[in-house]
Coordinates of C-alpha atoms in Angstrom, one line a residue:
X18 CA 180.6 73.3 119.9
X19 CA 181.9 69.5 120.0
X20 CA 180.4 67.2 117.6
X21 CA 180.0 63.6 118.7
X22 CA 179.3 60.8 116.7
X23 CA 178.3 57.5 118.1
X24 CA 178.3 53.7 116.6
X25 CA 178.0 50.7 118.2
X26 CA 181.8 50.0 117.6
X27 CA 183.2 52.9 117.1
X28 CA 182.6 56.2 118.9
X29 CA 184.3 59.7 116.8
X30 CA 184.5 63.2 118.6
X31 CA 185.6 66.2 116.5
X32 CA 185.2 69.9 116.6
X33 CA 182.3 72.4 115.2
X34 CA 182.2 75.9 114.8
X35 CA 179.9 78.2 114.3
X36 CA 181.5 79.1 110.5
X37 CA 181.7 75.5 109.9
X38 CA 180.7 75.1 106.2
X39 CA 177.6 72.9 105.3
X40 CA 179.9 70.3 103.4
X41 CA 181.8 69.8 106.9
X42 CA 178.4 69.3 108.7
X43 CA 177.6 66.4 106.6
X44 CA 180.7 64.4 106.5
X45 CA 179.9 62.3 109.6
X46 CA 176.9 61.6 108.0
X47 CA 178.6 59.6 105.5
X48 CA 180.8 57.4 108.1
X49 CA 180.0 53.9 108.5
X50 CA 180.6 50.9 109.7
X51 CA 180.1 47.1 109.5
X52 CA 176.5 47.1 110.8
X53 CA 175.7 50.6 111.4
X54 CA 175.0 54.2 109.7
X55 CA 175.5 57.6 111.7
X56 CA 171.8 59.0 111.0
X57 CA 172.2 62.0 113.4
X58 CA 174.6 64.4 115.2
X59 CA 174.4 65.0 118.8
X60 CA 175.8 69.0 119.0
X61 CA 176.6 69.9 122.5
X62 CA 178.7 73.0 124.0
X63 CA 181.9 73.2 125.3
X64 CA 181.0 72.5 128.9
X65 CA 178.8 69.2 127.8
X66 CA 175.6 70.9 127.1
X67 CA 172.7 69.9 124.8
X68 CA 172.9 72.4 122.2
X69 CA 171.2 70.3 119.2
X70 CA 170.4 67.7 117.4
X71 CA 170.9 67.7 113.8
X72 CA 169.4 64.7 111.2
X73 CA 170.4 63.5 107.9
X74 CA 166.5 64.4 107.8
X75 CA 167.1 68.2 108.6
X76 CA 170.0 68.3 106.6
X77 CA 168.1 66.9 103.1
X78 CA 165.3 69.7 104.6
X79 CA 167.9 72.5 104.3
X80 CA 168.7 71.0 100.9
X81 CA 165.3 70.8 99.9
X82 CA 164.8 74.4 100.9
X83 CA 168.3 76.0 99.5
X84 CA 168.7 73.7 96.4
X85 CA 171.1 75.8 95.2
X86 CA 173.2 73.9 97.5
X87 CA 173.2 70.6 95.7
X88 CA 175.4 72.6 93.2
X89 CA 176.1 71.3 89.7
X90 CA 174.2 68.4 90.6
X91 CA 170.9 70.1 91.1
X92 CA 169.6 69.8 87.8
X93 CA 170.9 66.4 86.4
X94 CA 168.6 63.1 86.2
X95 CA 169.4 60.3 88.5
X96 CA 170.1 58.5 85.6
X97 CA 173.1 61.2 84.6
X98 CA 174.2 60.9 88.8
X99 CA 174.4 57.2 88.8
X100 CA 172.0 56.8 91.3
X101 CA 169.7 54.7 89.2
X102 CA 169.2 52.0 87.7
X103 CA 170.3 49.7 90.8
X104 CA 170.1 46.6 92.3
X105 CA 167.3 46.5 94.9
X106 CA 166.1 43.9 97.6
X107 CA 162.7 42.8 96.9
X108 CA 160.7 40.2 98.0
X109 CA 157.1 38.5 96.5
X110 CA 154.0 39.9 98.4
X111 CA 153.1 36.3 99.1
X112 CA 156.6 36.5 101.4
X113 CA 156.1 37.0 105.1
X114 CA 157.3 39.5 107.7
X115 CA 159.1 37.2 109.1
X116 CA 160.9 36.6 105.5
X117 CA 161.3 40.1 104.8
X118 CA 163.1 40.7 107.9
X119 CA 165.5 38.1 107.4
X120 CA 166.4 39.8 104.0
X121 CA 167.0 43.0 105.8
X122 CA 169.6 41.6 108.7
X123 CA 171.1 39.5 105.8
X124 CA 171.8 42.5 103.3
X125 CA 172.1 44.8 106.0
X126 CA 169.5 47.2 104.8
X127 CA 166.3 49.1 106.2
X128 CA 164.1 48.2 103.7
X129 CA 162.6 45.3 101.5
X130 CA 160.6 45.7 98.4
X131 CA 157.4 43.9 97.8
X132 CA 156.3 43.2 94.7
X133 CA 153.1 41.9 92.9
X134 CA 152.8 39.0 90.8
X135 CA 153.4 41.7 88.1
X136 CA 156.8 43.1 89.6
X137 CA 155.5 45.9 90.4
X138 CA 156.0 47.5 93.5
X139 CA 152.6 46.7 96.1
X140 CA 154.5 47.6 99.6
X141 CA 157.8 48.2 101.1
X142 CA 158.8 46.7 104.6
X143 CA 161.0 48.8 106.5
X144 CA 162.6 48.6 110.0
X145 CA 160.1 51.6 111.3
X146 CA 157.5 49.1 110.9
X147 CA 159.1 46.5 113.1
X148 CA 159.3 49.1 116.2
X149 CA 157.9 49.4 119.4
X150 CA 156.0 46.0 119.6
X151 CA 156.6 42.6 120.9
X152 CA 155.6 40.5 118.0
X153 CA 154.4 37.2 118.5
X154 CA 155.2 34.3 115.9
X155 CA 152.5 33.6 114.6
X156 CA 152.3 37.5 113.5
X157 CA 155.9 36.9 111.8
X158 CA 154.5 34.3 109.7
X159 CA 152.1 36.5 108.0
X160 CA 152.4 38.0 104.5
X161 CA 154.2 41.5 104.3
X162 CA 150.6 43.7 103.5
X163 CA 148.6 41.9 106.0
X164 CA 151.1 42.1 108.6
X165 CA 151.9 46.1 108.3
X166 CA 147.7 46.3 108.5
X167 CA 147.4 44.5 111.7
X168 CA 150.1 46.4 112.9
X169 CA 148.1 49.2 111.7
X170 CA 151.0 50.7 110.0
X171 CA 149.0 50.7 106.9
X172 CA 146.0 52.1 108.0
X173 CA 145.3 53.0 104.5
X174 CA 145.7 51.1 100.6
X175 CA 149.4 51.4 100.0
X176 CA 150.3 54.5 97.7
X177 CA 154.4 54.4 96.8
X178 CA 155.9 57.7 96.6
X179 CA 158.4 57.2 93.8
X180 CA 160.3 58.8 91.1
X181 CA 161.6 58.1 87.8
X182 CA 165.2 57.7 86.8
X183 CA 164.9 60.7 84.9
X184 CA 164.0 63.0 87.4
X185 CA 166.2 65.4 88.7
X186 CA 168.3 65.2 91.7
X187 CA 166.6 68.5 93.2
X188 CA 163.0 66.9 93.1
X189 CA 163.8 63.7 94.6
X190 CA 165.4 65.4 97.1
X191 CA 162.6 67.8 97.5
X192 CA 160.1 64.2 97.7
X193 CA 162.4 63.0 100.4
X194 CA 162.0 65.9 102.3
X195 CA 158.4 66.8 101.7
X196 CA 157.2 63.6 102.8
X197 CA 159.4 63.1 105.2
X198 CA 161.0 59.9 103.9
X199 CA 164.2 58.3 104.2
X200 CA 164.1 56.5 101.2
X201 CA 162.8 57.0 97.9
X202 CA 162.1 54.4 94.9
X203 CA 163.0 55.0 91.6
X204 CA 161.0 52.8 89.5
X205 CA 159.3 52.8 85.8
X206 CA 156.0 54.3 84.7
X207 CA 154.5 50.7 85.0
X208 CA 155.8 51.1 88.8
X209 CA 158.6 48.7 88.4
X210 CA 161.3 49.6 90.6
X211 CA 164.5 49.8 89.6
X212 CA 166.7 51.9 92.0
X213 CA 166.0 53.2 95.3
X214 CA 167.8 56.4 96.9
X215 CA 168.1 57.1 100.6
X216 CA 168.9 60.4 102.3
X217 CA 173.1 59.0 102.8
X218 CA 172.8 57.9 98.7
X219 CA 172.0 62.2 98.6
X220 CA 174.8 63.7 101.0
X221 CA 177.6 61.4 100.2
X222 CA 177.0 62.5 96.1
X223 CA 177.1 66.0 97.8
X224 CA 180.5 64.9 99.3
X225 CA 182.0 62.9 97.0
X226 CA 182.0 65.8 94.2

């Protein structure tokens, strides 16, 4: 098989066999560049077939279902990993979609959280939510919650799906996969976020050890 992997300014082709290890799978999942991520792997055959597609999704999936492949790192805490505490983005829920997105193009991130009066984490405002519409203005303009509800991606009262800084790597990773996430807060027991993991945060610790 030939692997491609595609960016907007940069464009990588190398080879995959079928004996290819799973730590070789992932390592084009870690490339990056100024304003992009590879998020999945186009596998095709020799003669330019479509033989696959592979996800950073599928591969935290195959994680989630052989943890013994997150190694010595399955049992130790976020904490112990240095994957939290953080620095996050975060904006005020009074801030507007409009706002939100700005943060996101200027940190060059996916995601925004929003916060309560109390600082504790009421919404998050990711790039999904932004797709497949044409949004008018006057939508921009209003605040994060009310915004994702009109666009009815919050059909329901917001529920976070977090974890604590003390929880091990295996069940954030089995979180991420379960509910099908790409990102995962860490916060405290008061909901107070104070890290946040994404499936790329998992698979480069995988190949950085």
């Amino acid at each position: 098989y030939q692997r491609r992997v595609h960016g907007p300014d940069s464009c990588v082709s190398r080879s995959l066999v079928l004996n290819s290890t799973f730590r070789d799978t992932l390592e084009p999942f870690t490339m990056t560049g100024k304003s992009w991520h590879v998020h999945r792997l186009l596998i095709i055959t020799d003669d330019s077939r479509l033989a696959a597609l592979f996800t950073q999704s599928d591969a935290v999936s195959m994680l989630a279902h052989n943890p013994a492949l997150l190694g010595g790192h399955r049992h130790k805490s976020l904490l112990e990993l240095g994957l939290a505490p953080k620095t996050i983005v975060r904006v005020p829920g009074t801030a507007t979609a409009l706002e939100g997105l700005k943060m996101m193009m200027t940190e060059s991130i996916s995601s925004v959280a929003v916060l309560n009066p109390q600082g504790c984490l009421m919404d998050v405002l990711s790039s999904s939510d932004l797709r497949g519409s044409l949004l008018t203005y006057e939508q921009l303009m209003l605040p994060i919650p009310e915004f994702k509800r009109r666009q009815g991606a919050a059909s329901k009262p917001f529920k976070p799906i977090v974890c604590e800084a003390t929880d091990s790597l295996e069940r954030a990773v089995r979180l991420l996969a379960s509910k099908r996430i790409h990102r995962l807060y860490v916060c405290s027991t008061q909901l107070e976020p104070v890290g946040v993991i994404t499936l790329t945060d998992v698979l480069t610790l995988l190949l950085s050890s």
